[in-house]
C-alpha positions in Angstrom: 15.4 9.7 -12.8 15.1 6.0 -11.9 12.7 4.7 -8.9 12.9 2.7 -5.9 10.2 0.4 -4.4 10.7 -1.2 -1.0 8.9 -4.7 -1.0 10.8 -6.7 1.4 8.5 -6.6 4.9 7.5 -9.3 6.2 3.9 -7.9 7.0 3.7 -9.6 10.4 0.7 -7.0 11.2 -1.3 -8.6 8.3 -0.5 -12.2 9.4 -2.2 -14.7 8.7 -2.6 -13.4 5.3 1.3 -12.5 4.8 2.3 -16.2 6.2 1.5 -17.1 2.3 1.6 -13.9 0.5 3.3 -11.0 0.1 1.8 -7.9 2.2 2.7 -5.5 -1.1 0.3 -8.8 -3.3 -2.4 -7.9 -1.2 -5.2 -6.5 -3.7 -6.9 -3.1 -3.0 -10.1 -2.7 -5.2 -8.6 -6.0 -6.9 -5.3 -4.5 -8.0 -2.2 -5.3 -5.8 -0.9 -2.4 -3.6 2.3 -2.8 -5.4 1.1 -2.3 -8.9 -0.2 1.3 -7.8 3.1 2.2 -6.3 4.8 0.9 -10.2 1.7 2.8 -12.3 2.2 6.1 -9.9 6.2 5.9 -11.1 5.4 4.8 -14.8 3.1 7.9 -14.8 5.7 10.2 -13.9 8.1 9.1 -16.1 10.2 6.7 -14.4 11.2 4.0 -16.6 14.0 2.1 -14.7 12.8 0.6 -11.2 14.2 -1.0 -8.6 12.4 -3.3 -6.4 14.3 -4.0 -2.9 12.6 -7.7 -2.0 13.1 -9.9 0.8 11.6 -13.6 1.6 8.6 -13.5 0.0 10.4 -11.9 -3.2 9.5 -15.4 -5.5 6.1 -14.3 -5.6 6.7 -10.7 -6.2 8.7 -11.5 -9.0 6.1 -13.6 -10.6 3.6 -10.8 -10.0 6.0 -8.2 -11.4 7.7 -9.7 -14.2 10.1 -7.6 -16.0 7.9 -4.8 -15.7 7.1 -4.5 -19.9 3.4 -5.1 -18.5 3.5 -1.3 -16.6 5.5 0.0 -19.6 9.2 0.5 -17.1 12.2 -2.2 -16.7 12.4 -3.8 -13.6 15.4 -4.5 -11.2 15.3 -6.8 -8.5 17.8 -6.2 -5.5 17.5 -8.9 -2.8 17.7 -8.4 1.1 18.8 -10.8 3.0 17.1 -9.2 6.6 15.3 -5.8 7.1 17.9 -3.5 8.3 15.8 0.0 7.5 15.1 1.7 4.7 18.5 3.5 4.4 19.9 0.0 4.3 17.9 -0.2 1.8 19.2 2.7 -0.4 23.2 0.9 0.6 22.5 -1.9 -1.3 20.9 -0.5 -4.1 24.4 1.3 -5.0 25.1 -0.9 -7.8 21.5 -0.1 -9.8 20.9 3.9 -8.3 24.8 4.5 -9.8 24.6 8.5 -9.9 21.2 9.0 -10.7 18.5 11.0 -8.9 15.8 8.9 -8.0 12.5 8.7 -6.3 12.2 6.2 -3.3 8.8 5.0 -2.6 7.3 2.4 0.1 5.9 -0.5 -1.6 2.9 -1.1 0.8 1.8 2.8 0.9 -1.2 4.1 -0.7 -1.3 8.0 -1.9 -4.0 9.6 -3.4 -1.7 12.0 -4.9 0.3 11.2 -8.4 3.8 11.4 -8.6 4.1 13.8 -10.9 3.9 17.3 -9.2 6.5 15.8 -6.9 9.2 14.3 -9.3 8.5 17.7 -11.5 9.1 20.4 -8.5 12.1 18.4 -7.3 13.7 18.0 -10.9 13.3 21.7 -12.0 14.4 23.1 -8.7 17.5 21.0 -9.6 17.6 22.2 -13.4 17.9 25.9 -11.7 20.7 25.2 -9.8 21.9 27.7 -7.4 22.6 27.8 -3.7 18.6 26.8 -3.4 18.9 23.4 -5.2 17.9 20.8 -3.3 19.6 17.5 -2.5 16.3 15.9 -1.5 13.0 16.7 -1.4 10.3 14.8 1.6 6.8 14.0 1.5 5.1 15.6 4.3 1.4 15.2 6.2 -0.1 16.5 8.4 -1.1 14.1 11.0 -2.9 14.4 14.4 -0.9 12.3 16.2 3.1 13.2 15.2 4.4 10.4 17.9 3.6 8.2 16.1 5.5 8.9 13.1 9.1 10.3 11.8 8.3 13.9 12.3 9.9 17.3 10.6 10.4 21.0 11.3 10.8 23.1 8.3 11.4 27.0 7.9 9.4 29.3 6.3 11.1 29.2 2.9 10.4 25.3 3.3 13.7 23.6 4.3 14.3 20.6 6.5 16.2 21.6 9.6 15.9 18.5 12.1 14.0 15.3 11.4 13.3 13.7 14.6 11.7 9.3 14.9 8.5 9.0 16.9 9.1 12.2 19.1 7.6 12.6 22.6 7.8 16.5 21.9 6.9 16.8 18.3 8.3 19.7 16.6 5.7 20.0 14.1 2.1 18.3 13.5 4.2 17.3 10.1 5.0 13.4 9.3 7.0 11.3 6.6 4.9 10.0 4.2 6.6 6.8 2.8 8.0 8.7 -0.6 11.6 10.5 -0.7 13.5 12.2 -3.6 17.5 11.9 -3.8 20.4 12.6 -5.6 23.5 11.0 -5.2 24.4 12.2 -2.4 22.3 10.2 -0.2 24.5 7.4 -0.9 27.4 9.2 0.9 25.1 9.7 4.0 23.7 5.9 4.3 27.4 5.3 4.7 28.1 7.8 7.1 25.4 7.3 9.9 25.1 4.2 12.6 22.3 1.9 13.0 19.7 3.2 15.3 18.8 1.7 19.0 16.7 -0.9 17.0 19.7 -2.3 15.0 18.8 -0.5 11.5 20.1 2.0 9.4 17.0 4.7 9.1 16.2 6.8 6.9 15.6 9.5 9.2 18.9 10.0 10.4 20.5 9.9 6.8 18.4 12.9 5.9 19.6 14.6 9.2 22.6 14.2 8.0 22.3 15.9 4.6 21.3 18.3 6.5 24.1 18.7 8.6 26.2 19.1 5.6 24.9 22.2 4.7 22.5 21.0 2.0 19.3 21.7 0.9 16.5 19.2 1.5 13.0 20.9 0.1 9.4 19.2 1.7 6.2 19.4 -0.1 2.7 18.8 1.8 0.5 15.5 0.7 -2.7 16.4 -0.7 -5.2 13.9 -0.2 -5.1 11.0 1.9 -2.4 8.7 2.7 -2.9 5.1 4.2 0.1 2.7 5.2 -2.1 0.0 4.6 0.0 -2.4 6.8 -2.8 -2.9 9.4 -6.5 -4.6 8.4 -8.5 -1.6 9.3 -6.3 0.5 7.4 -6.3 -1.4 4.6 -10.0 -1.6 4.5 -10.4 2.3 4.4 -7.7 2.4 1.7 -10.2 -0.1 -0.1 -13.0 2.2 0.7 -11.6 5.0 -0.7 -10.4 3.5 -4.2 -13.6 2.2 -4.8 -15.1 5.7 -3.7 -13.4 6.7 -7.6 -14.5 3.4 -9.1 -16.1 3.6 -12.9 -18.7 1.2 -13.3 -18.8 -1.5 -16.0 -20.7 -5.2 -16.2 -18.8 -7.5 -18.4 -20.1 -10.4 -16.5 -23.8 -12.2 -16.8 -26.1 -10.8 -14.6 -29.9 -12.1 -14.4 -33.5 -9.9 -14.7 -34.3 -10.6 -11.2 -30.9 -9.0 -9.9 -30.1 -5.4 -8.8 -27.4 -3.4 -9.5 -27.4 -0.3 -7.8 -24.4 2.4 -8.1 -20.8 2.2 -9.0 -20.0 -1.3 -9.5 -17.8 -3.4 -11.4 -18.8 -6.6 -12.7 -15.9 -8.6 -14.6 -15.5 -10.7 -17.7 -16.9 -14.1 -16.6 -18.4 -13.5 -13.3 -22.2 -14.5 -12.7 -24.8 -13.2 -10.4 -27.8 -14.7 -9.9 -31.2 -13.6 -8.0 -28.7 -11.1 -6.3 -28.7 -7.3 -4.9 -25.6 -5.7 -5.4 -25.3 -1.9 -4.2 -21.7 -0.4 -4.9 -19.3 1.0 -4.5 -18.5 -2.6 -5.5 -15.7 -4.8 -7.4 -16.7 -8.1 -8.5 -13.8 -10.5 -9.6 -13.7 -12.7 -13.0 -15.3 -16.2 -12.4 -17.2 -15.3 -9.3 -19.9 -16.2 -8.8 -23.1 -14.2 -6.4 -26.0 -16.7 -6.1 -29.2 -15.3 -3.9 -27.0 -12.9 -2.0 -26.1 -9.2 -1.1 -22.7 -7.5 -1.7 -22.9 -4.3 0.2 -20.7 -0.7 -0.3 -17.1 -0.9 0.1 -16.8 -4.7 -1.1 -13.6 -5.8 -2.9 -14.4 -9.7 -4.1 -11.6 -11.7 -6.0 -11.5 -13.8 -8.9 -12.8 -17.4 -8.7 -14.9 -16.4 -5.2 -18.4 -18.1 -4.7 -21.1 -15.7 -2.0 -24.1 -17.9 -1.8 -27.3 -17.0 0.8 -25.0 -14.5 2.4 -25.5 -10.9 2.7 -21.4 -8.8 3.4 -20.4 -5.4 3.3 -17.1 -3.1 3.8 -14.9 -6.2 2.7 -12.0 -7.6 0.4 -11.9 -11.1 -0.6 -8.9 -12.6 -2.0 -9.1 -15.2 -5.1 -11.1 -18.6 -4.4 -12.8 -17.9 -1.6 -16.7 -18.8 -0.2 -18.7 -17.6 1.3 -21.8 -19.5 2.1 -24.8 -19.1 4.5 -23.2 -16.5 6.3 -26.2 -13.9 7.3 -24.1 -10.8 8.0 -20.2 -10.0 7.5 -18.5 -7.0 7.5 -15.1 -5.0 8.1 -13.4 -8.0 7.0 -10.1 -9.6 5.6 -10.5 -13.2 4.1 -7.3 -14.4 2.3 -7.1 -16.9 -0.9 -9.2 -20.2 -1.3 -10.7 -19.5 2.4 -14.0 -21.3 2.9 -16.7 -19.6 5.2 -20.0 -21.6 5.8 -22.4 -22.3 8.0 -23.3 -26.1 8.7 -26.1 -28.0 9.8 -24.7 -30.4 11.6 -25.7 -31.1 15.2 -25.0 -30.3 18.2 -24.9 -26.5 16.8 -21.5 -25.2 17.8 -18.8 -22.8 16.3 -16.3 -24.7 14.9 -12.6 -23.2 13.9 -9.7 -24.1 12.3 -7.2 -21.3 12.5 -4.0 -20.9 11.4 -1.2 -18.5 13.1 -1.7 -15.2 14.1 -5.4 -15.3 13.6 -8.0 -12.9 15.0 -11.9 -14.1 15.0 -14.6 -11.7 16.6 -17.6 -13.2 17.1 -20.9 -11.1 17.4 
């Protein structure tokens, strides 16, 4: 079985921070959403992937590598525009070949492994039979369906209709961003028109399976899953990583600091004169100087929080913080600079890039 990561978004909902990096680069607990998506395949013993990129696919690539570091062999399949996800599957032809495969959103986050799911699909497959399935959905239940693609399954647990952001839902049941295929999914991205919206979805290629007379198998999520597309999403995906977090201190911390719960400290990182009170990751080469770093807080590598107290936070690589008395719920990208000045008259005093969003107390 090989695998199939979608990375070519734009991530215009996480703008500013996509204008210079990828939305899939974006570190959750200090680990890039991608690299869970790769580890979650690697696990289940995928060792072929293919990563679908788009404009920002330069830095994925340089993130990525050839994929030795996660153990698999890496594939890179550019897209020119994003035409939907079974576009996506259309030009992946020449790499899928004949193979079943898992196909798995790049900026999801699942609780769940893999495994179970590649395991169920690939020995309903080994059996054979009139109940083998052709593909096998992720489902969730969800307490708003409209929002989402939306399925209705029988009792024995087929797909009979798939239905995009229904006014009438048929079920409380929604796609989670992971799909298993064989090859004959390739015969129905071929066969269906793009949508209203101009793309090819992956909804309606399903449907079709289904049309056909085959079997298409759901199971439901357990645990939570977060399309961490959105700040506040992403945050609560951060949250909950971090909720799992093992604690270790590989960094210099001083008698007059306190470390309180499940907090991670790495290699080079100093605090000084500091409270820290986890669930807490603190990046290599930071550095916390008379501050507080409350639950929730992802901080990158090379970051400086001086005379600042923050909480329920990520932090991207070479950012300060400095004299800020209280932040929280926020998103601050690489090598951002956050102070507070002296100078006089006292104002607030901005300089914003694109797509910016500033709350002020």
């Amino acid at each position: 079985m090989k695998g199939l990561i979608l990375s070519g978004g734009a991530g215009t909902r996480l703008r500013p921070i996509t204008h210079t990096s990828a939305k899939q680069l974006v570190p959750i607990a200090n680990k890039p959403i991608l690299f869970y998506g790769i580890e979650a395949m690697a696990k289940a013993g995928i060792r072929e992937i293919g990563i679908i990129i788009g404009e920002t696919g330069k830095e994925i690539r340089a993130a990525v590598g050839d994929g030795s570091q996660f153990g698999v062999q890496v594939t890179y399949i550019p897209q020119d525009a994003p035409l939907g996800l079974a576009h996506c599957v259309l030009i992946a032809h020449d790499f899928l070949g004949d193979d079943d495969f898992v196909m798995y959103l790049g900026d999801n986050m699942l609780e769940q492994g893999l495994n179970e799911f590649v395991d169920e699909f690939e020995s309903a497959r080994k059996a054979g039979g009139p109940k083998a399935p052709t593909a096998q959905i992720l489902l969730c239940h969800v307490e708003d369906p409209r929002q989402f693609g939306v399925a209705e399954v029988t009792a024995e647990g087929h797909v009979v209709r798939l239905v995009e952001k229904p006014q009438n839902p048929p079920s409380d049941l929604a796609l989670v961003g992971v799909y298993l295929f064989d090859k004959t999914i390739n015969e129905a991205v071929r066969a269906i028109k793009p949508s209203p919206r101009g793309e090819l979805e992956i909804t309606d290629a399903i449907q079709w399976i289904v049309e056909q007379g085959h079997v298409v198998n759901h199971k439901v999520l357990e645990g939570w899953w977060i399309d961490t597309g959105k700040k506040d999403p992403l945050l609560e995906c951060n949250r909950l990583v971090l909720e799992v977090l093992e604690p270790r201190n590989e960094g210099d911390v001083d008698a007059s600091s306190q470390i309180e719960g499940r907090v991670v400290i790495e290699k080079g990182a100093v605090v000084r004169n500091s409270r820290i009170r986890g669930p807490v990751v603190i990046g290599a080469g930071s550095v916390i100087d008379h501050a507080y770093i409350g639950p929730y807080t992802s901080l990158g590598r090379n970051c400086k929080v001086e005379h600042s107290e923050m909480e329920h936070s990520v932090v991207l690589d070479g950012s300060s913080i400095v004299g800020i008395e209280r932040l929280t719920d926020s998103l601050i990208g690489r090598d951002v600079q956050v102070t507070r000045s002296e100078q006089k008259p006292r104002a607030l005093r901005l300089m914003l890039g694109d797509d910016s969003k500033v709350e002020l107390e």
